[in-house]
């Protein structure tokens, strides 16, 4: 029996991997995606509005958003393959979090290359924001893939895996509501009469979000152990499935289509809601935070009710 086989046998027969994960361990894991969630909420809600308010053309603002999404698409695939091959989840998570924090502050904190080059031309600003948007989404993808893929490597207990994922989703709700609470306070307390005032508003929102998110990332990295289960499972005798294998499965396209359309509806509505509230409804500045928060809370309540109804209908037919 080889050493890798022995390691695999020991891990799969270790009770610690089949027993339910502790409550604190679940909370520590769930906190790891807080920075991603709170910055993503700010990104899709306020990025286009922020860029057009500071002087970028609608086409330039769209280019910034598009550059980030393209980078995210390629980075998710590439980073996922690297993590699957080499592991080290916490290193990828930490590196991605650093990229997210630095690039996010560089976007909402003003045009850094413009200050370095002592120029503020529209072309330089657009290119600068496009670059930092791409960096932000690369870091975001690294953090997301590393964090999500840890679930199956932390425990073999299927119930604990569901609990870990549920906790992560709960922190997503906390992150979104925290972002809108911060934005509501900033928009209510301060008024934006000039471009400088406007930039200061979003700078406060961005820096506060980064601070909160980094605190939770610190908790996650310091209190969550690097999964050992991954090492053992790589030593088994089963052949590694090629990435091309999934393109032959109809279920892959079904799941991808449903997820893509869902994200499309959510992201588009989230990105243009602030424009609609301010430009069309002529509501106050605080409505840019209050209205998205109300919609988010209502959608959360409805999702719970639908889940309860579906469970009752299922129990009636069994």
mmCIF file of C-alpha atoms in Angstrom:
data_model
loop_
_atom_site.group_PDB
_atom_site.id
_atom_site.type_symbol
_atom_site.label_atom_id
_atom_site.label_comp_id
_atom_site.label_asym_id
_atom_site.label_seq_id
_atom_site.Cartn_x
_atom_site.Cartn_y
_atom_site.Cartn_z
ATOM 1 C CA UNK A 1 0.000 0.000 0.000
ATOM 2 C CA UNK A 2 1.491 3.360 -1.061
ATOM 3 C CA UNK A 3 1.812 6.352 1.241
ATOM 4 C CA UNK A 4 -0.831 8.308 -0.696
ATOM 5 C CA UNK A 5 -3.252 5.395 -0.415
ATOM 6 C CA UNK A 6 -2.581 5.167 3.313
ATOM 7 C CA UNK A 7 -3.211 8.895 3.674
ATOM 8 C CA UNK A 8 -6.445 8.596 1.725
ATOM 9 C CA UNK A 9 -7.576 5.621 3.828
ATOM 10 C CA UNK A 10 -6.768 7.398 7.096
ATOM 11 C CA UNK A 11 -8.598 10.561 6.129
ATOM 12 C CA UNK A 12 -11.701 8.874 4.804
ATOM 13 C CA UNK A 13 -11.893 6.769 7.985
ATOM 14 C CA UNK A 14 -11.160 9.691 10.310
ATOM 15 C CA UNK A 15 -14.295 10.419 12.340
ATOM 16 C CA UNK A 16 -13.489 14.136 12.357
ATOM 17 C CA UNK A 17 -14.343 14.328 8.658
ATOM 18 C CA UNK A 18 -17.666 12.511 8.959
ATOM 19 C CA UNK A 19 -18.857 14.214 12.151
ATOM 20 C CA UNK A 20 -20.870 17.466 11.877
ATOM 21 C CA UNK A 21 -18.785 20.628 11.728
ATOM 22 C CA UNK A 22 -18.870 22.755 14.884
ATOM 23 C CA UNK A 23 -20.991 25.887 15.100
ATOM 24 C CA UNK A 24 -18.040 28.239 15.423
ATOM 25 C CA UNK A 25 -16.245 26.605 12.521
ATOM 26 C CA UNK A 26 -19.329 27.169 10.382
ATOM 27 C CA UNK A 27 -19.452 30.846 11.363
ATOM 28 C CA UNK A 28 -15.742 31.324 10.717
ATOM 29 C CA UNK A 29 -16.118 29.776 7.278
ATOM 30 C CA UNK A 30 -19.201 31.834 6.413
ATOM 31 C CA UNK A 31 -17.402 35.074 7.225
ATOM 32 C CA UNK A 32 -14.786 34.427 4.555
ATOM 33 C CA UNK A 33 -16.857 35.778 1.663
ATOM 34 C CA UNK A 34 -17.960 38.959 3.413
ATOM 35 C CA UNK A 35 -15.481 41.226 1.590
ATOM 36 C CA UNK A 36 -16.531 39.847 -1.781
ATOM 37 C CA UNK A 37 -20.225 40.212 -0.997
ATOM 38 C CA UNK A 38 -20.142 43.744 0.366
ATOM 39 C CA UNK A 39 -17.929 45.062 -2.447
ATOM 40 C CA UNK A 40 -20.021 43.275 -5.085
ATOM 41 C CA UNK A 41 -23.180 44.899 -3.722
ATOM 42 C CA UNK A 42 -21.545 48.314 -3.985
ATOM 43 C CA UNK A 43 -20.074 47.473 -7.400
ATOM 44 C CA UNK A 44 -23.318 46.553 -9.131
ATOM 45 C CA UNK A 45 -25.465 49.125 -7.341
ATOM 46 C CA UNK A 46 -23.319 52.234 -7.604
ATOM 47 C CA UNK A 47 -20.462 51.780 -10.108
ATOM 48 C CA UNK A 48 -22.252 53.004 -13.247
ATOM 49 C CA UNK A 49 -23.927 55.843 -11.351
ATOM 50 C CA UNK A 50 -20.624 56.865 -9.766
ATOM 51 C CA UNK A 51 -18.701 56.862 -13.049
ATOM 52 C CA UNK A 52 -21.293 58.901 -14.932
ATOM 53 C CA UNK A 53 -21.661 61.347 -12.045
ATOM 54 C CA UNK A 54 -17.911 62.102 -12.015
ATOM 55 C CA UNK A 55 -17.873 62.823 -15.744
ATOM 56 C CA UNK A 56 -17.385 59.590 -17.667
ATOM 57 C CA UNK A 57 -19.594 59.057 -20.690
ATOM 58 C CA UNK A 58 -22.204 56.279 -20.556
ATOM 59 C CA UNK A 59 -20.105 54.388 -23.108
ATOM 60 C CA UNK A 60 -16.992 54.768 -20.956
ATOM 61 C CA UNK A 61 -18.824 53.620 -17.827
ATOM 62 C CA UNK A 62 -20.162 50.601 -19.708
ATOM 63 C CA UNK A 63 -16.634 49.793 -20.911
ATOM 64 C CA UNK A 64 -15.405 49.791 -17.314
ATOM 65 C CA UNK A 65 -18.155 47.403 -16.225
ATOM 66 C CA UNK A 66 -17.619 45.186 -19.271
ATOM 67 C CA UNK A 67 -13.859 44.946 -18.762
ATOM 68 C CA UNK A 68 -14.442 43.697 -15.246
ATOM 69 C CA UNK A 69 -16.980 41.093 -16.309
ATOM 70 C CA UNK A 70 -14.730 39.766 -19.077
ATOM 71 C CA UNK A 71 -11.805 39.494 -16.656
ATOM 72 C CA UNK A 72 -14.061 37.718 -14.170
ATOM 73 C CA UNK A 73 -15.168 35.175 -16.756
ATOM 74 C CA UNK A 74 -11.650 34.187 -17.796
ATOM 75 C CA UNK A 75 -10.196 34.375 -14.270
ATOM 76 C CA UNK A 76 -12.854 32.098 -12.788
ATOM 77 C CA UNK A 77 -11.996 29.287 -15.211
ATOM 78 C CA UNK A 78 -8.229 29.735 -15.006
ATOM 79 C CA UNK A 79 -8.035 30.143 -11.226
ATOM 80 C CA UNK A 80 -10.432 27.256 -10.696
ATOM 81 C CA UNK A 81 -8.134 24.974 -12.669
ATOM 82 C CA UNK A 82 -5.068 26.125 -10.706
ATOM 83 C CA UNK A 83 -6.767 25.664 -7.339
ATOM 84 C CA UNK A 84 -7.947 22.217 -8.377
ATOM 85 C CA UNK A 85 -4.403 21.243 -9.303
ATOM 86 C CA UNK A 86 -2.383 22.813 -6.489
ATOM 87 C CA UNK A 87 -4.811 23.509 -3.630
ATOM 88 C CA UNK A 88 -3.695 26.048 -0.963
ATOM 89 C CA UNK A 89 -7.159 27.545 -0.625
ATOM 90 C CA UNK A 90 -6.251 30.113 2.018
ATOM 91 C CA UNK A 91 -3.353 31.495 -0.011
ATOM 92 C CA UNK A 92 -5.612 32.026 -3.014
ATOM 93 C CA UNK A 93 -8.294 33.495 -0.771
ATOM 94 C CA UNK A 94 -5.881 35.906 0.912
ATOM 95 C CA UNK A 95 -4.251 37.005 -2.349
ATOM 96 C CA UNK A 96 -7.640 37.554 -3.958
ATOM 97 C CA UNK A 97 -8.828 39.583 -0.976
ATOM 98 C CA UNK A 98 -5.782 41.859 -1.247
ATOM 99 C CA UNK A 99 -6.494 42.472 -4.934
ATOM 100 C CA UNK A 100 -10.143 43.178 -4.168
ATOM 101 C CA UNK A 101 -9.359 45.677 -1.404
ATOM 102 C CA UNK A 102 -6.657 47.556 -3.341
ATOM 103 C CA UNK A 103 -8.471 47.724 -6.679
ATOM 104 C CA UNK A 104 -11.865 48.536 -5.168
ATOM 105 C CA UNK A 105 -10.422 51.463 -3.242
ATOM 106 C CA UNK A 106 -8.631 52.588 -6.416
ATOM 107 C CA UNK A 107 -11.892 52.689 -8.377
ATOM 108 C CA UNK A 108 -14.104 54.477 -5.860
ATOM 109 C CA UNK A 109 -11.188 56.375 -4.353
ATOM 110 C CA UNK A 110 -10.522 58.345 -7.534
ATOM 111 C CA UNK A 111 -8.302 57.986 -10.571
ATOM 112 C CA UNK A 112 -4.877 57.089 -9.139
ATOM 113 C CA UNK A 113 -2.957 57.188 -12.482
ATOM 114 C CA UNK A 114 -4.481 60.612 -13.112
ATOM 115 C CA UNK A 115 -2.897 61.932 -9.918
ATOM 116 C CA UNK A 116 0.431 60.252 -10.684
ATOM 117 C CA UNK A 117 0.553 61.554 -14.269
ATOM 118 C CA UNK A 118 -0.943 64.926 -13.282
ATOM 119 C CA UNK A 119 -3.600 64.633 -15.966
ATOM 120 C CA UNK A 120 -7.334 64.089 -15.905
ATOM 121 C CA UNK A 121 -8.239 63.464 -19.525
ATOM 122 C CA UNK A 122 -11.300 61.353 -20.170
ATOM 123 C CA UNK A 123 -9.267 58.720 -22.018
ATOM 124 C CA UNK A 124 -6.791 58.233 -19.164
ATOM 125 C CA UNK A 125 -9.606 58.029 -16.623
ATOM 126 C CA UNK A 126 -11.506 55.427 -18.642
ATOM 127 C CA UNK A 127 -8.425 53.250 -19.192
ATOM 128 C CA UNK A 128 -7.479 53.540 -15.514
ATOM 129 C CA UNK A 129 -10.904 52.489 -14.299
ATOM 130 C CA UNK A 130 -10.996 49.626 -16.826
ATOM 131 C CA UNK A 131 -7.667 48.276 -15.547
ATOM 132 C CA UNK A 132 -8.660 48.439 -11.894
ATOM 133 C CA UNK A 133 -12.076 46.958 -12.694
ATOM 134 C CA UNK A 134 -10.332 43.989 -14.312
ATOM 135 C CA UNK A 135 -7.995 43.587 -11.321
ATOM 136 C CA UNK A 136 -10.936 43.779 -8.936
ATOM 137 C CA UNK A 137 -12.790 41.014 -10.735
ATOM 138 C CA UNK A 138 -9.700 38.792 -10.950
ATOM 139 C CA UNK A 139 -9.256 39.095 -7.186
ATOM 140 C CA UNK A 140 -12.969 38.594 -6.657
ATOM 141 C CA UNK A 141 -12.901 35.389 -8.712
ATOM 142 C CA UNK A 142 -9.886 34.047 -6.810
ATOM 143 C CA UNK A 143 -11.563 34.652 -3.464
ATOM 144 C CA UNK A 144 -14.890 33.214 -4.572
ATOM 145 C CA UNK A 145 -13.515 30.031 -6.145
ATOM 146 C CA UNK A 146 -11.170 29.346 -3.223
ATOM 147 C CA UNK A 147 -13.912 29.910 -0.660
ATOM 148 C CA UNK A 148 -16.629 27.904 -2.402
ATOM 149 C CA UNK A 149 -14.384 24.949 -3.253
ATOM 150 C CA UNK A 150 -13.342 24.589 0.389
ATOM 151 C CA UNK A 151 -16.757 23.223 1.370
ATOM 152 C CA UNK A 152 -16.256 19.750 -0.071
ATOM 153 C CA UNK A 153 -12.741 19.609 1.354
ATOM 154 C CA UNK A 154 -13.593 20.611 4.918
ATOM 155 C CA UNK A 155 -15.926 17.717 5.664
ATOM 156 C CA UNK A 156 -17.421 14.529 4.250
ATOM 157 C CA UNK A 157 -20.659 15.128 6.157
ATOM 158 C CA UNK A 158 -23.353 16.117 3.629
ATOM 159 C CA UNK A 159 -25.428 17.938 6.244
ATOM 160 C CA UNK A 160 -22.457 20.039 7.318
ATOM 161 C CA UNK A 161 -21.778 20.947 3.700
ATOM 162 C CA UNK A 162 -25.317 22.285 3.397
ATOM 163 C CA UNK A 163 -24.928 24.205 6.666
ATOM 164 C CA UNK A 164 -21.627 25.736 5.515
ATOM 165 C CA UNK A 165 -23.203 26.888 2.260
ATOM 166 C CA UNK A 166 -26.254 28.246 4.079
ATOM 167 C CA UNK A 167 -24.042 30.202 6.455
ATOM 168 C CA UNK A 168 -22.185 31.678 3.507
ATOM 169 C CA UNK A 169 -25.500 32.776 1.976
ATOM 170 C CA UNK A 170 -26.558 34.270 5.310
ATOM 171 C CA UNK A 171 -23.415 36.386 5.380
ATOM 172 C CA UNK A 172 -24.239 37.511 1.833
ATOM 173 C CA UNK A 173 -27.483 38.958 3.154
ATOM 174 C CA UNK A 174 -25.635 40.612 6.046
ATOM 175 C CA UNK A 175 -23.102 42.094 3.623
ATOM 176 C CA UNK A 176 -25.753 43.560 1.322
ATOM 177 C CA UNK A 177 -27.745 45.097 4.151
ATOM 178 C CA UNK A 178 -24.546 46.444 5.736
ATOM 179 C CA UNK A 179 -23.604 48.130 2.462
ATOM 180 C CA UNK A 180 -26.997 49.771 2.090
ATOM 181 C CA UNK A 181 -26.948 50.861 5.737
ATOM 182 C CA UNK A 182 -23.560 52.522 5.221
ATOM 183 C CA UNK A 183 -24.730 54.161 2.006
ATOM 184 C CA UNK A 184 -27.937 55.392 3.643
ATOM 185 C CA UNK A 185 -25.987 57.048 6.448
ATOM 186 C CA UNK A 186 -23.490 58.650 4.055
ATOM 187 C CA UNK A 187 -26.134 59.947 1.636
ATOM 188 C CA UNK A 188 -28.289 61.231 4.512
ATOM 189 C CA UNK A 189 -25.525 62.990 6.436
ATOM 190 C CA UNK A 190 -23.561 64.556 3.580
ATOM 191 C CA UNK A 191 -24.668 66.480 0.503
ATOM 192 C CA UNK A 192 -22.926 66.368 -2.858
ATOM 193 C CA UNK A 193 -22.836 69.828 -4.425
ATOM 194 C CA UNK A 194 -19.579 69.346 -6.349
ATOM 195 C CA UNK A 195 -17.661 66.468 -7.939
ATOM 196 C CA UNK A 196 -15.308 66.507 -4.955
ATOM 197 C CA UNK A 197 -18.224 66.075 -2.543
ATOM 198 C CA UNK A 198 -19.584 63.253 -4.671
ATOM 199 C CA UNK A 199 -16.252 61.449 -4.724
ATOM 200 C CA UNK A 200 -15.972 61.831 -0.955
ATOM 201 C CA UNK A 201 -19.377 60.205 -0.487
ATOM 202 C CA UNK A 202 -18.450 57.140 -2.485
ATOM 203 C CA UNK A 203 -14.976 57.085 -0.955
ATOM 204 C CA UNK A 204 -16.507 56.832 2.515
ATOM 205 C CA UNK A 205 -18.811 54.042 1.360
ATOM 206 C CA UNK A 206 -15.946 52.155 -0.302
ATOM 207 C CA UNK A 207 -13.486 52.498 2.574
ATOM 208 C CA UNK A 208 -16.102 51.528 5.166
ATOM 209 C CA UNK A 209 -17.049 48.469 3.118
ATOM 210 C CA UNK A 210 -13.417 47.433 2.726
ATOM 211 C CA UNK A 211 -12.759 47.844 6.442
ATOM 212 C CA UNK A 212 -15.742 45.693 7.426
ATOM 213 C CA UNK A 213 -14.965 43.076 4.798
ATOM 214 C CA UNK A 214 -11.277 42.864 5.719
ATOM 215 C CA UNK A 215 -12.154 42.352 9.381
ATOM 216 C CA UNK A 216 -14.199 39.299 8.456
ATOM 217 C CA UNK A 217 -11.501 38.055 6.082
ATOM 218 C CA UNK A 218 -9.024 38.292 8.953
ATOM 219 C CA UNK A 219 -11.345 36.209 11.133
ATOM 220 C CA UNK A 220 -11.701 33.624 8.385
ATOM 221 C CA UNK A 221 -7.983 33.305 7.653
ATOM 222 C CA UNK A 222 -6.972 33.181 11.318
ATOM 223 C CA UNK A 223 -9.681 30.815 12.561
ATOM 224 C CA UNK A 224 -10.222 28.459 9.604
ATOM 225 C CA UNK A 225 -7.699 25.706 9.020
ATOM 226 C CA UNK A 226 -6.429 24.758 5.581
ATOM 227 C CA UNK A 227 -8.514 21.700 4.562
ATOM 228 C CA UNK A 228 -6.590 18.421 4.837
ATOM 229 C CA UNK A 229 -9.252 16.390 3.076
ATOM 230 C CA UNK A 230 -8.196 17.661 -0.332
ATOM 231 C CA UNK A 231 -4.741 16.180 0.084
ATOM 232 C CA UNK A 232 -6.121 12.766 0.886
ATOM 233 C CA UNK A 233 -8.662 12.675 -1.899
ATOM 234 C CA UNK A 234 -6.011 13.478 -4.463
ATOM 235 C CA UNK A 235 -4.261 10.268 -3.550
ATOM 236 C CA UNK A 236 -7.114 7.923 -4.456
ATOM 237 C CA UNK A 237 -7.180 5.582 -7.393
ATOM 238 C CA UNK A 238 -9.951 7.290 -9.322
ATOM 239 C CA UNK A 239 -8.984 9.019 -12.557
ATOM 240 C CA UNK A 240 -9.195 12.788 -12.600
ATOM 241 C CA UNK A 241 -12.148 14.030 -14.665
ATOM 242 C CA UNK A 242 -11.170 16.288 -17.553
ATOM 243 C CA UNK A 243 -12.778 19.723 -17.763
ATOM 244 C CA UNK A 244 -14.023 18.824 -21.257
ATOM 245 C CA UNK A 245 -16.136 16.043 -19.712
ATOM 246 C CA UNK A 246 -18.772 18.517 -18.537
ATOM 247 C CA UNK A 247 -19.408 19.881 -22.018
ATOM 248 C CA UNK A 248 -20.910 16.495 -22.906
ATOM 249 C CA UNK A 249 -23.510 16.711 -20.133
ATOM 250 C CA UNK A 250 -26.906 18.301 -20.786
ATOM 251 C CA UNK A 251 -27.290 19.080 -17.073
ATOM 252 C CA UNK A 252 -24.234 21.350 -17.300
ATOM 253 C CA UNK A 253 -25.937 23.557 -19.890
ATOM 254 C CA UNK A 254 -29.228 23.533 -18.001
ATOM 255 C CA UNK A 255 -27.632 24.704 -14.766
ATOM 256 C CA UNK A 256 -25.457 27.244 -16.594
ATOM 257 C CA UNK A 257 -28.450 28.692 -18.461
ATOM 258 C CA UNK A 258 -30.608 29.039 -15.348
ATOM 259 C CA UNK A 259 -27.780 30.597 -13.336
ATOM 260 C CA UNK A 260 -26.774 32.954 -16.169
ATOM 261 C CA UNK A 261 -30.303 34.244 -16.722
ATOM 262 C CA UNK A 262 -30.848 34.664 -12.988
ATOM 263 C CA UNK A 263 -27.631 36.626 -12.540
ATOM 264 C CA UNK A 264 -28.450 38.695 -15.624
ATOM 265 C CA UNK A 265 -31.809 39.777 -14.241
ATOM 266 C CA UNK A 266 -30.405 40.492 -10.775
ATOM 267 C CA UNK A 267 -27.312 42.384 -11.939
ATOM 268 C CA UNK A 268 -29.079 44.485 -14.582
ATOM 269 C CA UNK A 269 -31.904 45.485 -12.246
ATOM 270 C CA UNK A 270 -29.406 46.238 -9.487
ATOM 271 C CA UNK A 271 -27.180 48.323 -11.769
ATOM 272 C CA UNK A 272 -29.974 50.512 -13.161
ATOM 273 C CA UNK A 273 -32.140 50.838 -10.068
ATOM 274 C CA UNK A 274 -30.174 53.801 -8.717
ATOM 275 C CA UNK A 275 -30.488 55.605 -12.080
ATOM 276 C CA UNK A 276 -34.242 55.045 -12.068
ATOM 277 C CA UNK A 277 -34.671 56.232 -8.497
ATOM 278 C CA UNK A 278 -32.673 59.445 -8.957
ATOM 279 C CA UNK A 279 -33.190 60.431 -12.599
ATOM 280 C CA UNK A 280 -36.761 59.265 -13.223
ATOM 281 C CA UNK A 281 -38.491 59.259 -9.844
ATOM 282 C CA UNK A 282 -36.547 62.314 -8.616
ATOM 283 C CA UNK A 283 -36.254 60.890 -5.123
ATOM 284 C CA UNK A 284 -33.752 62.035 -2.508
ATOM 285 C CA UNK A 285 -30.152 60.846 -2.380
ATOM 286 C CA UNK A 286 -30.832 58.516 0.529
ATOM 287 C CA UNK A 287 -33.286 56.616 -1.688
ATOM 288 C CA UNK A 288 -30.287 55.226 -3.584
ATOM 289 C CA UNK A 289 -29.666 53.089 -0.515
ATOM 290 C CA UNK A 290 -33.141 52.770 0.987
ATOM 291 C CA UNK A 291 -34.978 51.459 -2.090
ATOM 292 C CA UNK A 292 -32.423 48.697 -2.916
ATOM 293 C CA UNK A 293 -32.433 47.654 0.743
ATOM 294 C CA UNK A 294 -36.239 47.374 0.814
ATOM 295 C CA UNK A 295 -36.254 45.341 -2.404
ATOM 296 C CA UNK A 296 -33.535 43.056 -1.071
ATOM 297 C CA UNK A 297 -35.367 42.445 2.218
ATOM 298 C CA UNK A 298 -38.637 41.743 0.410
ATOM 299 C CA UNK A 299 -36.967 39.288 -1.968
ATOM 300 C CA UNK A 300 -35.405 37.512 0.998
ATOM 301 C CA UNK A 301 -38.769 37.195 2.749
ATOM 302 C CA UNK A 302 -40.451 35.935 -0.424
ATOM 303 C CA UNK A 303 -37.716 33.343 -0.990
ATOM 304 C CA UNK A 304 -38.279 31.981 2.528
ATOM 305 C CA UNK A 305 -42.047 31.846 2.010
ATOM 306 C CA UNK A 306 -41.649 30.044 -1.313
ATOM 307 C CA UNK A 307 -39.355 27.523 0.320
ATOM 308 C CA UNK A 308 -41.875 26.885 3.098
ATOM 309 C CA UNK A 309 -44.702 26.511 0.572
ATOM 310 C CA UNK A 310 -42.688 24.109 -1.583
ATOM 311 C CA UNK A 311 -41.868 21.979 1.464
ATOM 312 C CA UNK A 312 -45.524 21.823 2.474
ATOM 313 C CA UNK A 313 -46.599 20.887 -1.054
ATOM 314 C CA UNK A 314 -43.931 18.217 -1.146
ATOM 315 C CA UNK A 315 -45.082 16.763 2.185
ATOM 316 C CA UNK A 316 -48.689 16.702 0.960
ATOM 317 C CA UNK A 317 -47.755 14.561 -2.035
ATOM 318 C CA UNK A 318 -45.663 12.082 -0.040
#
